[in-house]
Amino acid sequence: MAAAPLTPPLWTTREFSPVTPPVCVLIVEDDYDLAYALQAVLETEGFEARTADSTGCLTLIRRWIPHIVIADIEMPLLNGFEVARAMRQVAHMRLVPIIAHTSLAEEDVTKEGVAAGMDAYCSKSDGPTMLLALLGRVAPVPLGP
């Protein structure tokens, strides 16, 4: 049996520009306990993180531009695909990496995720280590001077 990859594969082939820390992450999640737990993990790792639900995130990005968006798929009002499509309509969000962070299997969300403009997938069951590795790929921090 082959070992699982250290980082999930990207859905996109585009290059991501280096980001000057702190890396700003928007967590779009309807489970507030999970959202705040993930925010705490990211802040402990040196990220600036904010949380919002599926409609609140569209208001937030008018005044705050994240370097990365982590979006749940199954949410009321707007699902993660609808959120990604709406974000891609905003000029300053067109190139911001969007990660599908869901309990759904990757094969169940890839086609619609790619069509919606999402860049990668990370299973909620993978825990924060895999997500942190993926964040490093889509928002690389330049090495020292």
Short mmCIF file of C-alpha atoms in Angstrom, two decimals:
data_model
loop_
_atom_site.label_atom_id
_atom_site.label_comp_id
_atom_site.label_asym_id
_atom_site.label_seq_id
_atom_site.Cartn_x
_atom_site.Cartn_y
_atom_site.Cartn_z
CA MET A 1 0.00 0.00 0.00
CA ALA A 2 1.40 3.39 -1.00
CA ALA A 3 1.88 6.07 1.63
CA ALA A 4 -0.44 9.06 1.52
CA PRO A 5 1.10 12.18 -0.02
CA LEU A 6 2.51 14.72 2.44
CA THR A 7 0.43 17.42 0.80
CA PRO A 8 -2.78 16.99 -1.17
CA PRO A 9 -2.40 17.63 -4.89
CA LEU A 10 -3.50 20.95 -6.32
CA TRP A 11 -6.41 21.14 -8.74
CA THR A 12 -4.72 23.95 -10.63
CA THR A 13 -1.44 24.20 -12.50
CA ARG A 14 -1.04 27.93 -12.00
CA GLU A 15 1.89 29.37 -10.08
CA PHE A 16 1.27 31.10 -6.77
CA SER A 17 3.08 34.32 -5.90
CA PRO A 18 5.09 34.52 -2.67
CA VAL A 19 3.27 36.17 0.23
CA THR A 20 4.84 38.46 2.81
CA PRO A 21 3.86 37.34 6.33
CA PRO A 22 1.59 37.39 8.07
CA VAL A 23 -0.37 35.26 5.61
CA CYS A 24 -4.04 36.24 5.86
CA VAL A 25 -6.56 33.38 5.72
CA LEU A 26 -10.33 33.62 5.44
CA ILE A 27 -12.14 30.57 6.83
CA VAL A 28 -15.63 30.21 5.34
CA GLU A 29 -17.46 27.72 7.53
CA ASP A 30 -20.96 27.38 8.99
CA ASP A 31 -19.82 25.23 11.95
CA TYR A 32 -18.65 28.01 14.27
CA ASP A 33 -16.88 25.65 16.69
CA LEU A 34 -14.83 24.19 13.86
CA ALA A 35 -14.19 27.63 12.35
CA TYR A 36 -12.88 29.08 15.61
CA ALA A 37 -10.80 25.98 16.36
CA LEU A 38 -9.21 26.22 12.92
CA GLN A 39 -8.67 29.95 13.41
CA ALA A 40 -6.87 29.25 16.71
CA VAL A 41 -4.61 26.65 15.06
CA LEU A 42 -3.73 29.01 12.22
CA GLU A 43 -3.03 31.93 14.56
CA THR A 44 -0.78 29.69 16.67
CA GLU A 45 1.13 28.94 13.46
CA GLY A 46 1.59 32.66 12.70
CA PHE A 47 -1.26 33.23 10.24
CA GLU A 48 -3.76 36.07 10.49
CA ALA A 49 -7.13 34.34 10.28
CA ARG A 50 -10.72 35.48 10.18
CA THR A 51 -13.93 33.49 9.98
CA ALA A 52 -17.23 34.12 8.24
CA ASP A 53 -20.26 32.19 7.08
CA SER A 54 -21.20 31.78 3.43
CA THR A 55 -22.84 35.19 3.07
CA GLY A 56 -20.76 37.13 5.58
CA CYS A 57 -17.58 36.30 3.69
CA LEU A 58 -18.81 38.20 0.64
CA THR A 59 -19.28 41.31 2.77
CA LEU A 60 -15.93 40.83 4.52
CA ILE A 61 -13.91 40.67 1.28
CA ARG A 62 -15.12 44.15 0.37
CA ARG A 63 -12.96 45.61 3.16
CA TRP A 64 -10.36 42.88 3.86
CA ILE A 65 -8.44 40.93 1.23
CA PRO A 66 -7.17 37.52 2.31
CA HIS A 67 -4.18 35.75 0.78
CA ILE A 68 -6.04 32.41 0.95
CA VAL A 69 -9.65 31.27 1.37
CA ILE A 70 -10.52 27.96 3.03
CA ALA A 71 -14.13 27.15 2.17
CA ASP A 72 -16.44 24.45 3.42
CA ILE A 73 -18.64 22.97 0.70
CA GLU A 74 -21.84 22.01 2.52
CA MET A 75 -23.26 25.23 3.98
CA PRO A 76 -26.76 26.72 4.11
CA LEU A 77 -27.72 29.71 1.94
CA LEU A 78 -24.64 29.48 -0.31
CA ASN A 79 -22.54 26.35 -0.66
CA GLY A 80 -18.77 26.50 -1.10
CA PHE A 81 -18.99 26.31 -4.88
CA GLU A 82 -21.37 29.29 -4.96
CA VAL A 83 -19.06 31.21 -2.62
CA ALA A 84 -16.06 30.50 -4.88
CA ARG A 85 -17.95 31.59 -8.00
CA ALA A 86 -19.08 34.81 -6.28
CA MET A 87 -15.53 35.54 -5.09
CA ARG A 88 -14.12 35.03 -8.59
CA GLN A 89 -16.43 37.82 -9.79
CA VAL A 90 -14.65 40.31 -7.48
CA ALA A 91 -11.57 41.75 -9.23
CA HIS A 92 -9.20 41.55 -6.24
CA MET A 93 -10.27 37.95 -5.50
CA ARG A 94 -9.71 36.47 -8.96
CA LEU A 95 -6.26 35.06 -8.14
CA VAL A 96 -6.67 34.40 -4.41
CA PRO A 97 -6.24 30.65 -3.82
CA ILE A 98 -9.44 28.94 -2.67
CA ILE A 99 -9.19 25.57 -0.91
CA ALA A 100 -12.19 23.26 -0.61
CA HIS A 101 -12.12 22.07 3.03
CA THR A 102 -14.82 19.47 3.41
CA SER A 103 -15.80 16.08 4.75
CA LEU A 104 -16.96 15.10 1.25
CA ALA A 105 -14.68 12.83 -0.78
CA GLU A 106 -12.42 14.59 -3.25
CA GLU A 107 -13.88 12.71 -6.22
CA ASP A 108 -17.31 14.06 -5.26
CA VAL A 109 -16.26 17.72 -5.40
CA THR A 110 -13.39 18.01 -7.88
CA LYS A 111 -15.35 18.66 -11.07
CA GLU A 112 -17.63 21.34 -9.62
CA GLY A 113 -14.80 22.76 -7.48
CA VAL A 114 -12.54 23.30 -10.47
CA ALA A 115 -15.43 24.79 -12.48
CA ALA A 116 -16.16 27.18 -9.59
CA GLY A 117 -12.55 28.40 -9.51
CA MET A 118 -11.27 26.44 -6.50
CA ASP A 119 -7.57 25.57 -6.52
CA ALA A 120 -7.23 22.62 -4.14
CA TYR A 121 -8.93 20.17 -1.82
CA CYS A 122 -8.24 19.17 1.77
CA SER A 123 -10.33 16.71 3.71
CA LYS A 124 -11.46 17.83 7.17
CA SER A 125 -10.50 14.36 8.39
CA ASP A 126 -6.85 15.00 7.48
CA GLY A 127 -6.40 17.36 10.42
CA PRO A 128 -4.43 20.59 10.48
CA THR A 129 -1.03 19.19 9.41
CA MET A 130 -2.17 18.50 5.86
CA LEU A 131 -4.00 21.83 5.63
CA LEU A 132 -0.93 23.73 6.88
CA ALA A 133 1.23 22.02 4.25
CA LEU A 134 -1.29 22.97 1.57
CA LEU A 135 -1.37 26.59 2.76
CA GLY A 136 2.41 26.71 2.34
CA ARG A 137 2.05 25.62 -1.27
CA VAL A 138 -0.63 28.12 -2.30
CA ALA A 139 0.83 31.07 -0.38
CA PRO A 140 4.57 30.50 -0.28
CA VAL A 141 6.51 32.69 2.11
CA PRO A 142 9.81 33.94 0.67
CA LEU A 143 12.92 32.62 2.35
CA GLY A 144 15.08 35.03 4.38
CA PRO A 145 17.00 38.02 2.96
#
